[in-house]
Amino acid sequence: MDNIKNVFYFILVVVIGWHAKVYFINSNTSITGFLQAKPDLGYVWENEVNSNIGGLGCTIEISKESKYPYINEIVKGSPAEKLGLSPNDFIIKINDESTADLPLDKLINDKLRGSIGTNCNITVWRNNIEYPMSFTRARIKQIDNDLSSNIPTDADTRFFWSLKDVKWQPGFLHPNYKVQAAEMKNEWVPIPGYVFVNGKEGDFETVWKSGLLHPNIKAWASDIEGKWIPVTGYKFIMDNGVAVDAVWDPEKSYDDLKIISGNTKDTYYAFPGYRFVNPGQNLRITSYPT
């Protein structure tokens, strides 16, 4: 009987001791219940971090006429660039399946994207000729910054026998404040469009500030909280009602500014009879003296 008790006490000491080591020595976890632990805010169980998604590396729109997707812009250094793809190329097939009438989110997330290193076959339509191609999915900055992708979420609670190491997850949204986990461990920054009220990270209180440039896409924070407007000369690419990128929109006329966007990215022309006050510095316009 004493032997059974000794074994029981030994097991109990080992279990409690090991469990205590996990969330007392590792300060990035906390007790949530009997023999249960959970990562602190901003952390996640290491094997839950999803960083294995890769893609083609281009922005895509759906043609209103043909209902086929076409390429808008190519991400530098991406598989799309290595394939020699160009804007206005149509992707008419993915793995021998037609892409006609395929919703943009399904096309991107279910077809083009997948595990890094996996292959995907596409058929490109250019100048009335079909070009079968194959690419290897790669991790690119565009996927990390995709505003419609799944934002890192709060980690689950686990029993001690299934605990793993924890890892800081940049992009995690704080549940109570308009801040997110920064790239540097244990640091927080305001989400796009917001600034710290007191100008420091120790206080998480934030306020919306119009005129801020979005860190990932060409857009400005408007006067309305939570609403963004594209930078002059750009237009939004929408995915399920969410702006996932902003691309250059050539030959667009802005009557209020008296300018026209040029064919070359980030170039502008003044309306006839007008000129730029500070060429190359801002878009201020003045009329020629009569």
Short mmCIF file of C-alpha atoms in Angstrom, two decimals:
data_model
loop_
_atom_site.label_atom_id
_atom_site.label_comp_id
_atom_site.label_asym_id
_atom_site.label_seq_id
_atom_site.Cartn_x
_atom_site.Cartn_y
_atom_site.Cartn_z
CA MET A 1 0.00 0.00 0.00
CA ASP A 2 2.84 2.34 0.89
CA ASN A 3 4.49 1.59 -2.45
CA ILE A 4 1.30 2.57 -4.29
CA LYS A 5 1.13 5.83 -2.30
CA ASN A 6 4.79 6.56 -3.03
CA VAL A 7 4.24 5.97 -6.75
CA PHE A 8 1.17 8.18 -6.68
CA TYR A 9 3.02 10.98 -4.86
CA PHE A 10 5.97 10.65 -7.21
CA ILE A 11 3.74 10.96 -10.26
CA LEU A 12 1.89 13.89 -8.69
CA VAL A 13 5.15 15.70 -7.92
CA VAL A 14 6.44 15.11 -11.45
CA VAL A 15 3.20 16.31 -13.04
CA ILE A 16 2.87 19.41 -10.88
CA GLY A 17 6.58 20.17 -11.08
CA TRP A 18 6.73 19.85 -14.84
CA HIS A 19 3.53 21.80 -15.28
CA ALA A 20 4.77 24.52 -12.92
CA LYS A 21 7.99 24.74 -14.91
CA VAL A 22 6.01 25.36 -18.09
CA TYR A 23 4.05 28.36 -16.92
CA PHE A 24 6.15 29.69 -14.05
CA ILE A 25 9.59 29.55 -15.63
CA ASN A 26 8.15 30.33 -19.05
CA SER A 27 6.61 33.75 -18.37
CA ASN A 28 4.74 33.73 -21.67
CA THR A 29 2.03 31.36 -20.46
CA SER A 30 -0.46 31.59 -17.63
CA ILE A 31 -2.67 29.25 -15.58
CA THR A 32 -6.29 29.12 -16.73
CA GLY A 33 -7.64 26.09 -14.90
CA PHE A 34 -6.77 22.75 -13.34
CA LEU A 35 -3.66 21.47 -15.15
CA GLN A 36 -4.34 23.92 -17.98
CA ALA A 37 -2.32 26.76 -19.45
CA LYS A 38 -2.74 29.37 -22.16
CA PRO A 39 -0.26 31.66 -23.96
CA ASP A 40 -0.29 35.31 -22.91
CA LEU A 41 -1.75 37.91 -25.27
CA GLY A 42 0.32 38.14 -28.43
CA TYR A 43 1.60 34.58 -28.13
CA VAL A 44 0.39 31.33 -29.68
CA TRP A 45 1.35 27.68 -29.39
CA GLU A 46 4.29 27.32 -31.73
CA ASN A 47 2.70 24.59 -33.83
CA GLU A 48 -0.34 26.80 -34.48
CA VAL A 49 1.49 29.58 -36.30
CA ASN A 50 0.44 29.40 -39.93
CA SER A 51 3.40 30.52 -41.99
CA ASN A 52 3.35 27.80 -44.61
CA ILE A 53 1.12 29.45 -47.19
CA GLY A 54 2.59 30.44 -50.54
CA GLY A 55 1.24 31.75 -53.82
CA LEU A 56 1.88 33.04 -57.34
CA GLY A 57 2.67 36.64 -56.45
CA CYS A 58 0.42 38.99 -58.38
CA THR A 59 -2.73 41.03 -57.94
CA ILE A 60 -5.75 39.73 -59.83
CA GLU A 61 -9.06 41.11 -61.02
CA ILE A 62 -12.05 39.47 -62.68
CA SER A 63 -13.00 40.65 -66.16
CA LYS A 64 -16.56 41.96 -66.27
CA GLU A 65 -16.87 40.89 -69.89
CA SER A 66 -15.33 37.41 -70.02
CA LYS A 67 -15.62 36.55 -66.29
CA TYR A 68 -12.04 35.23 -66.42
CA PRO A 69 -9.35 36.47 -63.99
CA TYR A 70 -6.55 38.60 -65.33
CA ILE A 71 -3.29 39.80 -63.83
CA ASN A 72 -3.05 43.41 -62.73
CA GLU A 73 0.38 43.81 -61.13
CA ILE A 74 3.34 41.50 -60.59
CA VAL A 75 5.16 41.27 -57.25
CA LYS A 76 8.90 41.67 -57.69
CA GLY A 77 10.84 38.46 -57.12
CA SER A 78 7.69 36.33 -57.13
CA PRO A 79 6.98 33.12 -59.09
CA ALA A 80 4.79 35.23 -61.40
CA GLU A 81 7.75 37.41 -62.33
CA LYS A 82 9.98 34.38 -62.86
CA LEU A 83 7.36 32.91 -65.22
CA GLY A 84 7.43 36.09 -67.27
CA LEU A 85 3.79 36.91 -66.62
CA SER A 86 2.57 40.39 -67.52
CA PRO A 87 -0.35 42.66 -66.63
CA ASN A 88 -3.50 41.81 -68.62
CA ASP A 89 -2.51 38.14 -68.97
CA PHE A 90 -5.59 35.99 -68.39
CA ILE A 91 -5.43 32.86 -66.22
CA ILE A 92 -8.02 30.65 -67.90
CA LYS A 93 -7.20 27.35 -66.18
CA ILE A 94 -5.74 26.20 -62.87
CA ASN A 95 -4.76 22.53 -62.73
CA ASP A 96 -6.81 21.96 -65.92
CA GLU A 97 -9.96 23.45 -64.39
CA SER A 98 -11.60 26.49 -65.97
CA THR A 99 -11.46 29.70 -63.96
CA ALA A 100 -14.51 31.28 -65.61
CA ASP A 101 -17.08 32.59 -63.09
CA LEU A 102 -14.84 31.54 -60.18
CA PRO A 103 -15.19 33.97 -57.21
CA LEU A 104 -12.01 35.93 -56.57
CA ASP A 105 -11.57 34.71 -52.99
CA LYS A 106 -11.95 31.07 -54.02
CA LEU A 107 -9.61 31.57 -56.97
CA ILE A 108 -6.88 33.05 -54.76
CA ASN A 109 -7.23 31.12 -51.51
CA ASP A 110 -8.42 27.72 -52.75
CA LYS A 111 -6.69 27.49 -56.12
CA LEU A 112 -3.57 29.62 -56.46
CA ARG A 113 -2.45 29.56 -52.85
CA GLY A 114 -1.28 26.50 -50.97
CA SER A 115 1.60 25.05 -49.01
CA ILE A 116 5.00 26.54 -49.77
CA GLY A 117 6.96 24.38 -52.21
CA THR A 118 3.95 22.73 -53.83
CA ASN A 119 3.41 22.97 -57.58
CA CYS A 120 0.46 24.46 -59.42
CA ASN A 121 -0.32 24.32 -63.14
CA ILE A 122 -1.93 27.29 -64.87
CA THR A 123 -2.90 28.12 -68.42
CA VAL A 124 -2.34 31.71 -69.48
CA TRP A 125 -4.18 33.40 -72.36
CA ARG A 126 -2.16 36.09 -74.14
CA ASN A 127 -2.72 37.50 -77.61
CA ASN A 128 -5.21 34.72 -78.42
CA ILE A 129 -2.65 32.00 -77.57
CA GLU A 130 -2.75 29.54 -74.66
CA TYR A 131 0.46 29.08 -72.64
CA PRO A 132 0.55 26.12 -70.20
CA MET A 133 2.81 26.94 -67.25
CA SER A 134 3.78 25.53 -63.88
CA PHE A 135 5.03 27.34 -60.79
CA THR A 136 6.14 26.49 -57.27
CA ARG A 137 4.23 28.32 -54.55
CA ALA A 138 6.39 30.69 -52.54
CA ARG A 139 5.97 32.91 -49.49
CA ILE A 140 5.79 36.55 -50.49
CA LYS A 141 5.21 39.82 -48.68
CA GLN A 142 1.86 40.28 -50.40
CA ILE A 143 0.41 37.26 -48.62
CA ASP A 144 1.69 38.47 -45.26
CA ASN A 145 0.03 41.84 -45.87
CA ASP A 146 -3.21 40.60 -47.42
CA LEU A 147 -5.90 42.47 -45.51
CA SER A 148 -8.46 39.75 -46.19
CA SER A 149 -6.36 36.87 -44.84
CA ASN A 150 -6.99 35.37 -41.43
CA ILE A 151 -5.68 37.67 -38.72
CA PRO A 152 -3.73 35.88 -35.95
CA THR A 153 -6.19 34.96 -33.22
CA ASP A 154 -6.18 34.19 -29.53
CA ALA A 155 -4.56 30.84 -28.71
CA ASP A 156 -6.52 28.00 -27.17
CA THR A 157 -6.25 26.52 -23.67
CA ARG A 158 -4.50 23.18 -23.31
CA PHE A 159 -3.88 20.54 -20.69
CA PHE A 160 -0.30 20.15 -19.59
CA TRP A 161 0.25 16.94 -21.58
CA SER A 162 -0.38 18.71 -24.88
CA LEU A 163 1.53 21.92 -24.16
CA LYS A 164 4.15 23.10 -26.64
CA ASP A 165 6.52 26.01 -26.76
CA VAL A 166 4.92 29.39 -27.41
CA LYS A 167 5.82 31.90 -30.08
CA TRP A 168 5.18 35.63 -30.46
CA GLN A 169 2.79 36.19 -33.40
CA PRO A 170 3.15 39.57 -35.13
CA GLY A 171 -0.19 40.92 -36.30
CA PHE A 172 -2.18 39.58 -33.34
CA LEU A 173 -4.99 42.01 -32.56
CA HIS A 174 -5.40 43.01 -28.94
CA PRO A 175 -8.97 42.16 -27.83
CA ASN A 176 -9.47 45.44 -25.93
CA TYR A 177 -7.43 48.05 -27.80
CA LYS A 178 -6.75 49.13 -31.39
CA VAL A 179 -3.24 47.73 -31.30
CA GLN A 180 -1.50 44.71 -32.75
CA ALA A 181 1.61 42.71 -31.95
CA ALA A 182 4.67 44.23 -33.60
CA GLU A 183 7.52 42.34 -35.26
CA MET A 184 9.67 42.74 -32.14
CA LYS A 185 8.73 40.46 -29.27
CA ASN A 186 6.51 41.95 -26.55
CA GLU A 187 6.00 45.20 -28.44
CA TRP A 188 2.67 46.58 -29.62
CA VAL A 189 1.83 49.15 -32.29
CA PRO A 190 -1.44 50.85 -33.28
CA ILE A 191 -3.34 49.18 -36.10
CA PRO A 192 -3.28 51.14 -39.40
CA GLY A 193 -5.06 54.48 -39.13
CA TYR A 194 -4.57 54.84 -35.37
CA VAL A 195 -1.92 56.48 -33.16
CA PHE A 196 -1.21 56.29 -29.46
CA VAL A 197 -2.99 59.07 -27.59
CA ASN A 198 -0.03 59.68 -25.32
CA GLY A 199 2.56 58.88 -27.95
CA LYS A 200 3.98 55.90 -26.13
CA GLU A 201 3.56 52.15 -26.18
CA GLY A 202 3.01 51.71 -22.44
CA ASP A 203 -0.48 53.17 -22.77
CA PHE A 204 -2.62 51.30 -25.31
CA GLU A 205 -5.22 54.07 -25.71
CA THR A 206 -5.40 55.10 -29.37
CA VAL A 207 -7.25 57.53 -31.61
CA TRP A 208 -8.03 57.51 -35.35
CA LYS A 209 -5.91 60.02 -37.27
CA SER A 210 -6.97 61.11 -40.74
CA GLY A 211 -4.24 61.55 -43.31
CA LEU A 212 -2.15 58.58 -42.20
CA LEU A 213 -0.74 56.46 -45.01
CA HIS A 214 -1.55 52.75 -44.77
CA PRO A 215 1.67 50.75 -44.20
CA ASN A 216 0.80 48.06 -46.74
CA ILE A 217 -1.32 49.59 -49.49
CA LYS A 218 -1.51 52.96 -51.24
CA ALA A 219 -4.34 54.43 -49.17
CA TRP A 220 -4.97 57.33 -46.81
CA ALA A 221 -7.03 57.34 -43.62
CA SER A 222 -10.10 59.49 -44.30
CA ASP A 223 -11.94 61.83 -41.94
CA ILE A 224 -14.31 58.96 -41.11
CA GLU A 225 -12.94 56.45 -38.61
CA GLY A 226 -12.16 53.10 -40.20
CA LYS A 227 -12.59 54.33 -43.77
CA TRP A 228 -9.72 54.46 -46.27
CA ILE A 229 -9.40 56.27 -49.58
CA PRO A 230 -6.89 55.34 -52.30
CA VAL A 231 -3.93 57.60 -52.92
CA THR A 232 -4.51 59.89 -55.90
CA GLY A 233 -3.92 57.89 -59.06
CA TYR A 234 -4.65 54.53 -57.45
CA LYS A 235 -7.73 52.35 -57.16
CA PHE A 236 -8.65 49.59 -54.73
CA ILE A 237 -8.70 45.89 -55.56
CA MET A 238 -11.61 44.43 -53.65
CA ASP A 239 -11.98 40.89 -52.30
CA ASN A 240 -15.36 40.14 -50.71
CA GLY A 241 -15.88 43.80 -49.97
CA VAL A 242 -12.41 44.23 -48.44
CA ALA A 243 -9.64 46.31 -50.04
CA VAL A 244 -6.70 43.94 -50.37
CA ASP A 245 -4.49 46.22 -52.44
CA ALA A 246 -4.37 49.48 -54.38
CA VAL A 247 -2.97 49.58 -57.92
CA TRP A 248 -2.13 52.39 -60.29
CA ASP A 249 -5.11 53.63 -62.34
CA PRO A 250 -3.76 55.36 -65.48
CA GLU A 251 -5.54 58.13 -67.38
CA LYS A 252 -7.95 58.91 -64.57
CA SER A 253 -9.14 62.49 -64.40
CA TYR A 254 -9.43 64.32 -61.07
CA ASP A 255 -11.56 67.39 -61.69
CA ASP A 256 -11.15 68.74 -58.16
CA LEU A 257 -7.36 68.58 -58.36
CA LYS A 258 -7.12 69.53 -62.05
CA ILE A 259 -4.80 66.61 -62.79
CA ILE A 260 -4.76 63.33 -64.73
CA SER A 261 -2.87 60.18 -63.74
CA GLY A 262 -0.23 59.24 -66.31
CA ASN A 263 0.42 55.94 -68.06
CA THR A 264 3.55 55.51 -65.95
CA LYS A 265 3.06 54.74 -62.27
CA ASP A 266 3.14 57.78 -59.96
CA THR A 267 3.16 60.32 -62.79
CA TYR A 268 0.57 63.07 -63.22
CA TYR A 269 -0.38 65.65 -65.82
CA ALA A 270 -1.97 69.03 -65.20
CA PHE A 271 -5.18 70.03 -66.94
CA PRO A 272 -4.72 72.37 -69.93
CA GLY A 273 -4.17 75.88 -68.62
CA TYR A 274 -2.75 74.66 -65.31
CA ARG A 275 0.72 73.86 -63.99
CA PHE A 276 2.25 72.27 -60.90
CA VAL A 277 3.41 74.73 -58.25
CA ASN A 278 6.14 72.36 -56.95
CA PRO A 279 6.78 69.74 -59.67
CA GLY A 280 7.86 66.39 -58.26
CA GLN A 281 7.09 67.41 -54.69
CA ASN A 282 3.32 67.67 -54.42
CA LEU A 283 0.16 67.90 -56.53
CA ARG A 284 -0.62 71.54 -55.91
CA ILE A 285 -1.90 73.22 -59.09
CA THR A 286 -2.18 76.78 -60.23
CA SER A 287 -3.54 78.25 -63.43
CA TYR A 288 -1.37 80.04 -65.95
CA PRO A 289 -1.66 83.81 -65.80
CA THR A 290 -3.94 85.13 -68.52
#
